[in-house]
mmCIF file of C-alpha atoms in Angstrom:
data_model
loop_
_atom_site.group_PDB
_atom_site.id
_atom_site.type_symbol
_atom_site.label_atom_id
_atom_site.label_comp_id
_atom_site.label_asym_id
_atom_site.label_seq_id
_atom_site.Cartn_x
_atom_site.Cartn_y
_atom_site.Cartn_z
ATOM 1 C CA ALA A 199 -2.816 206.936 -184.752
ATOM 2 C CA VAL A 200 -0.808 206.986 -181.537
ATOM 3 C CA THR A 201 2.461 205.161 -180.926
ATOM 4 C CA SER A 202 1.313 204.107 -177.464
ATOM 5 C CA GLY A 203 -1.502 204.913 -175.089
ATOM 6 C CA LYS A 204 -5.261 205.166 -175.446
ATOM 7 C CA ILE A 205 -7.586 206.457 -178.145
ATOM 8 C CA ALA A 206 -11.038 207.465 -176.875
ATOM 9 C CA ILE A 207 -13.676 209.207 -179.024
ATOM 10 C CA ALA A 208 -17.288 209.719 -177.990
ATOM 11 C CA THR A 209 -20.381 211.622 -179.054
ATOM 12 C CA GLN A 210 -23.209 212.637 -176.753
ATOM 13 C CA GLY A 211 -25.501 212.342 -179.757
ATOM 14 C CA GLY A 212 -24.500 211.711 -183.340
ATOM 15 C CA SER A 213 -22.729 209.085 -185.369
ATOM 16 C CA ILE A 214 -19.057 208.277 -185.932
ATOM 17 C CA THR A 215 -17.785 207.404 -189.417
ATOM 18 C CA VAL A 216 -14.344 205.824 -189.711
ATOM 19 C CA THR A 217 -12.798 206.375 -193.157
ATOM 20 C CA ARG A 218 -9.109 205.744 -192.311
ATOM 21 C CA ASN A 219 -7.249 203.508 -189.874
ATOM 22 C CA VAL A 220 -7.641 204.149 -186.157
ATOM 23 C CA THR A 221 -4.482 202.714 -184.603
ATOM 24 C CA ALA A 222 -3.316 202.479 -181.006
ATOM 25 C CA GLY A 223 0.317 201.418 -180.759
ATOM 26 C CA GLY A 224 1.672 198.949 -178.247
ATOM 27 C CA THR A 225 -0.921 197.778 -175.759
ATOM 28 C CA GLY A 226 -2.941 200.957 -176.236
ATOM 29 C CA THR A 227 -6.711 200.620 -176.287
ATOM 30 C CA VAL A 228 -9.353 202.058 -178.608
ATOM 31 C CA ASP A 229 -12.749 203.181 -177.258
ATOM 32 C CA LEU A 230 -15.320 204.489 -179.770
ATOM 33 C CA ARG A 231 -18.790 205.465 -178.492
ATOM 34 C CA ALA A 232 -21.685 206.891 -180.482
ATOM 35 C CA ASN A 233 -24.308 207.688 -177.869
ATOM 36 C CA GLY A 234 -27.963 208.290 -178.680
ATOM 37 C CA THR A 235 -30.657 205.928 -179.918
ATOM 38 C CA THR A 236 -30.111 206.908 -183.577
ATOM 39 C CA SER A 237 -26.309 207.033 -183.460
ATOM 40 C CA ASP A 238 -24.166 204.650 -185.516
ATOM 41 C CA ILE A 239 -20.549 203.677 -185.911
ATOM 42 C CA ALA A 240 -19.873 203.193 -189.624
ATOM 43 C CA ILE A 241 -16.525 201.770 -190.728
ATOM 44 C CA ASN A 242 -16.468 202.959 -194.322
ATOM 45 C CA PRO A 243 -13.010 203.265 -195.884
ATOM 46 C CA ALA A 244 -12.385 206.183 -198.203
ATOM 47 C CA THR A 245 -11.557 205.360 -201.819
ATOM 48 C CA SER A 246 -8.274 203.424 -202.082
ATOM 49 C CA GLN A 247 -7.879 203.525 -198.288
ATOM 50 C CA THR A 248 -8.226 201.064 -195.433
ATOM 51 C CA ALA A 249 -10.267 201.736 -192.312
ATOM 52 C CA THR A 250 -9.288 199.291 -189.599
ATOM 53 C CA VAL A 251 -9.760 199.930 -185.887
ATOM 54 C CA GLN A 252 -6.716 198.291 -184.327
ATOM 55 C CA SER A 253 -4.261 197.929 -181.483
ATOM 56 C CA THR A 254 -0.828 196.794 -182.593
ATOM 57 C CA GLY A 255 0.200 195.274 -179.257
ATOM 58 C CA GLY A 256 -2.913 193.573 -177.952
ATOM 59 C CA GLY A 257 -4.952 196.364 -176.384
ATOM 60 C CA THR A 258 -8.711 196.072 -175.959
ATOM 61 C CA LEU A 259 -10.964 197.412 -178.718
ATOM 62 C CA GLN A 260 -14.392 198.672 -177.639
ATOM 63 C CA LEU A 261 -17.140 199.900 -179.978
ATOM 64 C CA TYR A 262 -20.447 201.102 -178.535
ATOM 65 C CA ALA A 263 -23.294 202.479 -180.660
ATOM 66 C CA GLY A 264 -26.779 203.454 -179.596
ATOM 67 C CA GLN A 265 -28.104 202.199 -182.911
ATOM 68 C CA SER A 266 -25.810 200.147 -185.182
ATOM 69 C CA ILE A 267 -22.259 199.211 -186.091
ATOM 70 C CA THR A 268 -21.890 198.787 -189.846
ATOM 71 C CA THR A 269 -19.378 198.697 -192.680
ATOM 72 C CA SER A 270 -19.591 199.561 -196.353
ATOM 73 C CA THR A 271 -17.107 196.858 -197.362
ATOM 74 C CA ALA A 272 -18.458 193.617 -198.764
ATOM 75 C CA ASN A 273 -17.485 190.378 -197.077
ATOM 76 C CA GLY A 274 -13.906 189.393 -197.792
ATOM 77 C CA THR A 275 -12.776 192.806 -199.009
ATOM 78 C CA GLY A 276 -11.634 194.545 -195.822
ATOM 79 C CA THR A 277 -10.741 194.205 -192.168
ATOM 80 C CA GLU A 278 -12.737 196.250 -189.678
ATOM 81 C CA LEU A 279 -11.125 195.188 -186.379
ATOM 82 C CA GLU A 280 -7.725 193.825 -185.372
ATOM 83 C CA THR A 281 -6.026 193.103 -182.042
ATOM 84 C CA THR A 282 -4.391 190.193 -180.296
ATOM 85 C CA GLY A 283 -6.240 191.325 -177.178
ATOM 86 C CA ASN A 284 -9.936 191.565 -176.292
ATOM 87 C CA LEU A 285 -12.859 192.888 -178.285
ATOM 88 C CA LEU A 286 -16.130 194.298 -176.892
ATOM 89 C CA LEU A 287 -19.014 195.246 -179.195
ATOM 90 C CA GLN A 288 -22.397 196.661 -178.177
ATOM 91 C CA THR A 289 -25.249 198.090 -180.251
ATOM 92 C CA GLY A 290 -28.900 198.947 -179.744
ATOM 93 C CA SER A 291 -29.824 197.556 -183.180
ATOM 94 C CA PRO A 292 -27.900 195.601 -185.866
ATOM 95 C CA LEU A 293 -24.230 194.732 -185.678
ATOM 96 C CA GLY A 294 -23.112 194.160 -189.248
ATOM 97 C CA SER A 295 -25.256 192.547 -191.943
ATOM 98 C CA ASP A 296 -25.230 189.332 -193.932
ATOM 99 C CA ALA A 297 -23.485 190.892 -196.947
ATOM 100 C CA ASN A 298 -21.372 193.355 -194.939
ATOM 101 C CA ARG A 299 -20.181 191.517 -191.849
ATOM 102 C CA ILE A 300 -17.902 193.065 -189.277
ATOM 103 C CA GLU A 301 -14.677 191.218 -190.057
ATOM 104 C CA ILE A 302 -12.053 190.626 -187.392
ATOM 105 C CA ALA A 303 -8.456 189.962 -188.404
ATOM 106 C CA SER A 304 -7.684 188.613 -184.935
ATOM 107 C CA ALA A 305 -8.803 188.839 -181.321
ATOM 108 C CA ALA A 306 -8.026 186.692 -178.323
ATOM 109 C CA LYS A 307 -11.435 187.079 -176.692
ATOM 110 C CA LEU A 308 -14.750 188.399 -177.986
ATOM 111 C CA ALA A 309 -17.958 189.521 -176.275
ATOM 112 C CA GLY A 310 -20.840 191.314 -177.940
ATOM 113 C CA THR A 311 -24.503 192.197 -177.744
ATOM 114 C CA ALA A 312 -26.939 193.654 -180.265
ATOM 115 C CA GLY A 313 -30.571 194.705 -180.193
ATOM 116 C CA ASN A 314 -31.083 193.089 -183.592
ATOM 117 C CA THR A 315 -29.055 190.776 -185.827
ATOM 118 C CA LEU A 316 -25.348 190.205 -185.203
ATOM 119 C CA PHE A 317 -23.083 189.234 -188.105
ATOM 120 C CA LEU A 318 -19.367 188.673 -187.443
ATOM 121 C CA ARG A 319 -16.554 186.920 -189.297
ATOM 122 C CA LYS A 320 -13.042 186.079 -188.109
ATOM 123 C CA LEU A 321 -10.381 186.201 -190.785
ATOM 124 C CA GLY A 322 -7.112 184.275 -190.966
ATOM 125 C CA THR A 323 -6.327 180.655 -190.249
ATOM 126 C CA ALA A 324 -3.504 180.775 -187.696
ATOM 127 C CA SER A 325 -5.238 182.429 -184.719
ATOM 128 C CA ASP A 326 -7.909 181.077 -182.381
ATOM 129 C CA LEU A 327 -10.837 182.912 -180.791
ATOM 130 C CA GLU A 328 -12.608 182.642 -177.447
ATOM 131 C CA ILE A 329 -16.194 183.796 -176.962
ATOM 132 C CA GLY A 330 -15.929 184.771 -173.315
ATOM 133 C CA SER A 331 -16.081 187.654 -170.840
ATOM 134 C CA VAL A 332 -14.585 191.076 -171.589
ATOM 135 C CA SER A 333 -14.309 193.987 -169.161
ATOM 136 C CA ALA A 334 -15.525 197.345 -170.468
ATOM 137 C CA LEU A 335 -13.209 200.320 -170.855
ATOM 138 C CA ASN A 336 -14.385 203.227 -168.751
ATOM 139 C CA PHE A 337 -12.121 206.268 -168.751
ATOM 140 C CA ASN A 338 -12.966 209.040 -166.294
ATOM 141 C CA GLY A 339 -12.845 211.637 -169.026
ATOM 142 C CA LEU A 340 -15.650 209.934 -170.954
ATOM 143 C CA THR A 341 -17.906 208.642 -168.209
ATOM 144 C CA THR A 342 -18.484 212.166 -166.922
ATOM 145 C CA PHE A 343 -20.586 213.074 -169.994
ATOM 146 C CA VAL A 344 -21.506 209.916 -171.909
ATOM 147 C CA THR A 345 -22.821 206.510 -171.020
ATOM 148 C CA GLY A 346 -20.871 203.460 -171.979
ATOM 149 C CA PRO A 347 -21.035 199.719 -172.173
ATOM 150 C CA SER A 348 -20.990 197.354 -169.244
ATOM 151 C CA ASP A 349 -18.792 194.304 -168.938
ATOM 152 C CA LEU A 350 -20.064 191.741 -171.429
ATOM 153 C CA SER A 351 -20.075 187.957 -171.654
ATOM 154 C CA GLY A 352 -20.666 185.802 -174.711
ATOM 155 C CA LEU A 353 -22.646 186.798 -177.797
ATOM 156 C CA THR A 354 -26.272 187.867 -177.390
ATOM 157 C CA THR A 355 -29.119 189.445 -179.306
ATOM 158 C CA THR A 356 -31.648 191.035 -176.988
ATOM 159 C CA ALA A 357 -34.651 191.954 -179.193
ATOM 160 C CA ASN A 358 -36.294 191.758 -182.642
ATOM 161 C CA ASN A 359 -35.711 188.015 -183.041
ATOM 162 C CA GLY A 360 -32.108 188.866 -183.776
ATOM 163 C CA ASN A 361 -29.824 186.242 -185.285
ATOM 164 C CA VAL A 362 -26.305 185.465 -184.061
ATOM 165 C CA THR A 363 -23.829 184.563 -186.800
ATOM 166 C CA LEU A 364 -20.095 183.979 -186.445
ATOM 167 C CA THR A 365 -18.054 182.292 -189.144
ATOM 168 C CA THR A 366 -14.298 181.864 -189.523
ATOM 169 C CA GLN A 367 -11.768 181.329 -192.288
ATOM 170 C CA GLY A 368 -9.920 178.964 -189.967
ATOM 171 C CA GLY A 369 -8.641 178.523 -186.450
ATOM 172 C CA ASP A 370 -10.414 177.142 -183.395
ATOM 173 C CA VAL A 371 -13.317 178.733 -181.518
ATOM 174 C CA THR A 372 -13.766 178.120 -177.792
ATOM 175 C CA ILE A 373 -17.075 179.130 -176.222
ATOM 176 C CA THR A 374 -16.817 179.782 -172.488
ATOM 177 C CA GLN A 375 -19.875 182.055 -172.115
ATOM 178 C CA ALA A 376 -23.421 181.779 -173.448
ATOM 179 C CA VAL A 377 -24.298 182.432 -177.087
ATOM 180 C CA THR A 378 -27.973 183.423 -177.150
ATOM 181 C CA ALA A 379 -30.330 184.487 -179.950
ATOM 182 C CA HIS A 380 -33.520 186.347 -179.061
ATOM 183 C CA GLY A 381 -36.915 184.782 -179.741
ATOM 184 C CA SER A 382 -37.058 183.012 -183.107
ATOM 185 C CA GLY A 383 -33.639 184.303 -184.115
ATOM 186 C CA TYR A 384 -31.169 181.634 -185.203
ATOM 187 C CA VAL A 385 -27.600 180.881 -184.122
ATOM 188 C CA ASP A 386 -25.097 180.041 -186.865
ATOM 189 C CA LEU A 387 -21.555 179.187 -185.727
ATOM 190 C CA ARG A 388 -19.162 177.817 -188.341
ATOM 191 C CA THR A 389 -15.418 177.203 -188.500
ATOM 192 C CA ALA A 390 -13.401 176.235 -191.564
ATOM 193 C CA ASN A 391 -10.916 173.376 -191.513
ATOM 194 C CA ALA A 392 -7.857 175.517 -192.192
ATOM 195 C CA GLY A 393 -4.785 176.506 -190.212
ATOM 196 C CA ASN A 394 -5.546 175.559 -186.611
ATOM 197 C CA LEU A 395 -8.045 172.957 -187.842
ATOM 198 C CA GLY A 396 -11.330 174.667 -186.942
ATOM 199 C CA ASP A 397 -12.350 172.938 -183.721
ATOM 200 C CA ILE A 398 -15.347 174.258 -181.772
ATOM 201 C CA ALA A 399 -15.258 173.635 -178.010
ATOM 202 C CA ILE A 400 -18.271 174.484 -175.836
ATOM 203 C CA ASN A 401 -16.630 174.697 -172.411
ATOM 204 C CA ASN A 402 -17.094 176.126 -168.936
ATOM 205 C CA GLY A 403 -20.781 175.179 -168.770
ATOM 206 C CA ALA A 404 -21.674 177.478 -171.677
ATOM 207 C CA THR A 405 -24.871 177.005 -173.692
ATOM 208 C CA VAL A 406 -25.571 177.925 -177.317
ATOM 209 C CA SER A 407 -29.289 178.675 -177.514
ATOM 210 C CA SER A 408 -32.316 180.323 -179.062
ATOM 211 C CA THR A 409 -35.824 180.480 -177.658
ATOM 212 C CA SER A 410 -37.347 178.922 -180.786
ATOM 213 C CA GLY A 411 -34.931 179.503 -183.671
ATOM 214 C CA THR A 412 -32.581 177.042 -185.338
ATOM 215 C CA VAL A 413 -29.258 176.416 -183.628
ATOM 216 C CA GLN A 414 -26.517 175.463 -186.102
ATOM 217 C CA VAL A 415 -22.971 174.626 -185.023
ATOM 218 C CA ILE A 416 -20.678 173.381 -187.792
ATOM 219 C CA ALA A 417 -17.038 172.682 -186.966
ATOM 220 C CA GLY A 418 -14.330 172.285 -189.576
ATOM 221 C CA ASN A 419 -12.778 169.604 -187.374
ATOM 222 C CA THR A 420 -14.140 168.520 -183.972
ATOM 223 C CA LEU A 421 -17.082 169.690 -181.862
ATOM 224 C CA THR A 422 -16.437 169.012 -178.169
ATOM 225 C CA THR A 423 -17.251 170.028 -174.595
ATOM 226 C CA ASP A 424 -15.339 169.797 -171.331
ATOM 227 C CA SER A 425 -18.536 169.189 -169.331
ATOM 228 C CA ALA A 426 -19.224 165.684 -168.120
ATOM 229 C CA SER A 427 -22.377 164.039 -169.507
ATOM 230 C CA GLY A 428 -25.498 164.995 -167.573
ATOM 231 C CA THR A 429 -23.999 168.138 -165.983
ATOM 232 C CA THR A 430 -24.904 170.883 -168.459
ATOM 233 C CA THR A 431 -26.751 171.624 -171.707
ATOM 234 C CA GLU A 432 -24.572 172.652 -174.631
ATOM 235 C CA LEU A 433 -27.364 173.325 -177.182
ATOM 236 C CA ALA A 434 -30.906 174.496 -176.440
ATOM 237 C CA THR A 435 -33.932 175.587 -178.508
ATOM 238 C CA THR A 436 -37.556 174.575 -179.058
ATOM 239 C CA GLY A 437 -36.711 174.797 -182.784
ATOM 240 C CA ASN A 438 -34.281 172.765 -184.853
ATOM 241 C CA VAL A 439 -30.652 171.816 -184.207
#
């Protein structure tokens, strides 16, 4: 932990396992990078411990893994990520799993991409979430010897018919950048009607799509768009909606 400032940890090849909290105080940022095609970031709390990657004052959190980002905690039993700022996630393969989702206590804005399935869950009922554009962190000390993520927009799976799943315990979700599942992968977006109601707004010309998989958008309250009729497509697939 640091009381203020940045935390940046990177491997040129090899995985990172987080067994205790990684905490940047104030608006400090956290940048974790596991470079290499077989390198993972595993958020696996030690016995009777918590392992949350967090910024206490709204700094950006960035996790980049050549292979996967995973957790050993079952859904609903731990918090992997927490900030009131932005969150950028990038993997070459899976990001979470159905039974062990990457759970986010809070984040103002989220962008992520995975080379396989992507399973995320937002906890809490009082905060809202935007799926939008997030600028990558690129510190000079890291970029000299490791690659890193690019700026990201929306939520995307890029290969392996990867699914995109984001569910919430409550609060609204605003989509301002594309949510796209690869191939026959499905999109599953769901908000619960708790706290800030659970509205889903597809705004800014954004599209939620899959090439041929099912697109499912279930709002706890309202499902809306700010685009005038006939000006954009909110949902797209050759499969089912």
